[in-house]
Coordinates of C-alpha atoms in Angstrom, one line a residue:
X61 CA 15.0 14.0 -11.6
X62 CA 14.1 12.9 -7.7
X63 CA 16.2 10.3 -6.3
X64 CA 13.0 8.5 -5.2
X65 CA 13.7 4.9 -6.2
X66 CA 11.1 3.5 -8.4
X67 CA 9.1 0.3 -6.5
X68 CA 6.9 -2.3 -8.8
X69 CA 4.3 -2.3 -5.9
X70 CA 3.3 1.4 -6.7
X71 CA 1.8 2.9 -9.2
X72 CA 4.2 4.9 -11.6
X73 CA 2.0 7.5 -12.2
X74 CA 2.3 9.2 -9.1
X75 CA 6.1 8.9 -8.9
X76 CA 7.5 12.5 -8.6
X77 CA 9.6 12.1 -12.2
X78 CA 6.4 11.7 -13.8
X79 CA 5.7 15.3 -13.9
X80 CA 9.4 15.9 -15.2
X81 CA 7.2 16.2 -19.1
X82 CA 5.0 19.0 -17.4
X83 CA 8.4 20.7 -15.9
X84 CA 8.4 23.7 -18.1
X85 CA 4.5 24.4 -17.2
X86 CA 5.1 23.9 -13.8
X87 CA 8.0 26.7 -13.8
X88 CA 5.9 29.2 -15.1
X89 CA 5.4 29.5 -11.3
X90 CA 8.4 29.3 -9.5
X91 CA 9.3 26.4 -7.1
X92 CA 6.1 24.9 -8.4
X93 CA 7.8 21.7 -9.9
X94 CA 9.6 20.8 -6.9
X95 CA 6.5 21.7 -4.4
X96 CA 4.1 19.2 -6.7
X97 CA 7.5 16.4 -6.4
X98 CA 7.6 17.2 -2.7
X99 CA 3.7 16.0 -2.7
X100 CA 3.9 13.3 -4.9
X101 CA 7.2 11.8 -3.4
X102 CA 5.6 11.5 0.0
X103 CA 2.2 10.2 -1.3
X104 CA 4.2 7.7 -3.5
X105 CA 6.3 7.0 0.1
X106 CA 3.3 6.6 1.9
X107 CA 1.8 4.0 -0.3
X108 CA 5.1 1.9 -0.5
X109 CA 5.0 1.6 3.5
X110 CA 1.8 0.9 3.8
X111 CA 2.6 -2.0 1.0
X112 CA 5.5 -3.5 3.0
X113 CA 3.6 -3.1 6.3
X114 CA 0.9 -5.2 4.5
X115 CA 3.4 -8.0 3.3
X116 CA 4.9 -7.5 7.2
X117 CA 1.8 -8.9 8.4
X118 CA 1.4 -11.6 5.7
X119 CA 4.8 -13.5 7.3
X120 CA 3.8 -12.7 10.8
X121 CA 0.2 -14.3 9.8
X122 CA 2.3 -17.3 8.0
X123 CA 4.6 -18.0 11.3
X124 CA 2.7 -17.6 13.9
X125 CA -0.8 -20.1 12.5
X126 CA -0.3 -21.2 9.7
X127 CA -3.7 -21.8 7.8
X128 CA -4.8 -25.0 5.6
X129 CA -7.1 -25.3 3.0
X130 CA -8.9 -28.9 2.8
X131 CA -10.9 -30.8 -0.2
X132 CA -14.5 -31.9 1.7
X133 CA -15.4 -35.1 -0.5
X134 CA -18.0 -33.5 -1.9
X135 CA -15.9 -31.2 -4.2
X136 CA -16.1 -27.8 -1.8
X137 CA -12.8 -26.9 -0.2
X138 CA -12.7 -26.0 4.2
X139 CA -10.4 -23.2 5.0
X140 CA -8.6 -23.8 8.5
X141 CA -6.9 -21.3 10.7
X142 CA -7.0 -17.5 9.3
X143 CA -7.7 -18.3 5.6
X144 CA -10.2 -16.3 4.5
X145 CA -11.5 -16.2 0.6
X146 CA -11.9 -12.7 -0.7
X147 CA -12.3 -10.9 -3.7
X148 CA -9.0 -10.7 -4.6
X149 CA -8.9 -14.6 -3.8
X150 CA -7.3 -16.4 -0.7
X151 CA -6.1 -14.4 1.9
X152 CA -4.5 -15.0 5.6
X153 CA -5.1 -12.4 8.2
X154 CA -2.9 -12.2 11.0
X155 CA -5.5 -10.3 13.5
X156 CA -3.1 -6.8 13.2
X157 CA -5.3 -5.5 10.2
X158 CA -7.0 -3.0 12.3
X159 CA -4.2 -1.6 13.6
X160 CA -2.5 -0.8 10.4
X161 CA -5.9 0.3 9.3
X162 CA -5.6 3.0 11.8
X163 CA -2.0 3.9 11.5
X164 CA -2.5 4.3 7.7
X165 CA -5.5 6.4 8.5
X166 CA -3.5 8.7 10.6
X167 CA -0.5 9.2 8.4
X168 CA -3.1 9.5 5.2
X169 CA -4.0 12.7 7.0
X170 CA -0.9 13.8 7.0
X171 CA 0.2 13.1 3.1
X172 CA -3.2 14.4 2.4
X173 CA -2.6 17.8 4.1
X174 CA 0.9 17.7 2.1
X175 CA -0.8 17.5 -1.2
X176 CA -3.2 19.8 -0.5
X177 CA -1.4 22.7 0.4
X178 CA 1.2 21.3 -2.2
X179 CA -2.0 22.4 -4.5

């Protein structure tokens, strides 16, 4: 068992215990187990900062403009300020999008080249 704590934002599947089942396989190579944790742990890591970076930028976007939404008369809603309506419904951008974008890029190449030669 890792002592990576378990977050409801990320998907458990990638969570370095959940190989723990395939332990005994994974030994038939030595250090293999704890290599593939390794990988998953920081992917899994990776995917929780990104996450809280994300709900960073949500406040920020809150406290510094905060948006409206108002009911036109004839039934159709106006969004004010950074309210925006997207697929996964209302959203607020705070303008910093981009440049999370970009830092996730970067450190995706890194957890990438981690799991890869984790393989």
């Amino acid at each position: 068992m890792t002592d990576t704590p378990i977050r409801s934002d990320v998907s458990i599947s990638i969570h370095p215990d959940a190989l723990s089942p395939h332990g005994k396989a994974l030994e038939a190579k030595p250090g293999a187990l704890a290599t593939a944790q390794g990988a998953l742990e920081t992917a899994y890591r990776w995917i929780g900062a990104v996450n809280d970076a994300e709900r960073v930028l949500t406040v920020l976007a809150k406290a510094e403009a905060p948006a409206r939404r108002r009911q036109l008369p004839t039934g159709r809603s106006e969004y004010l300020g950074d309210l925006r309506l997207t697929s996964q419904g209302l959203r607020q951008f705070s303008g910093h999008e981009e440049e999370l974008s970009e830092a996730a890029g970067v450190h995706m190449e890194r957890v990438t080249k981690r799991i890869d030669a984790a393989r």
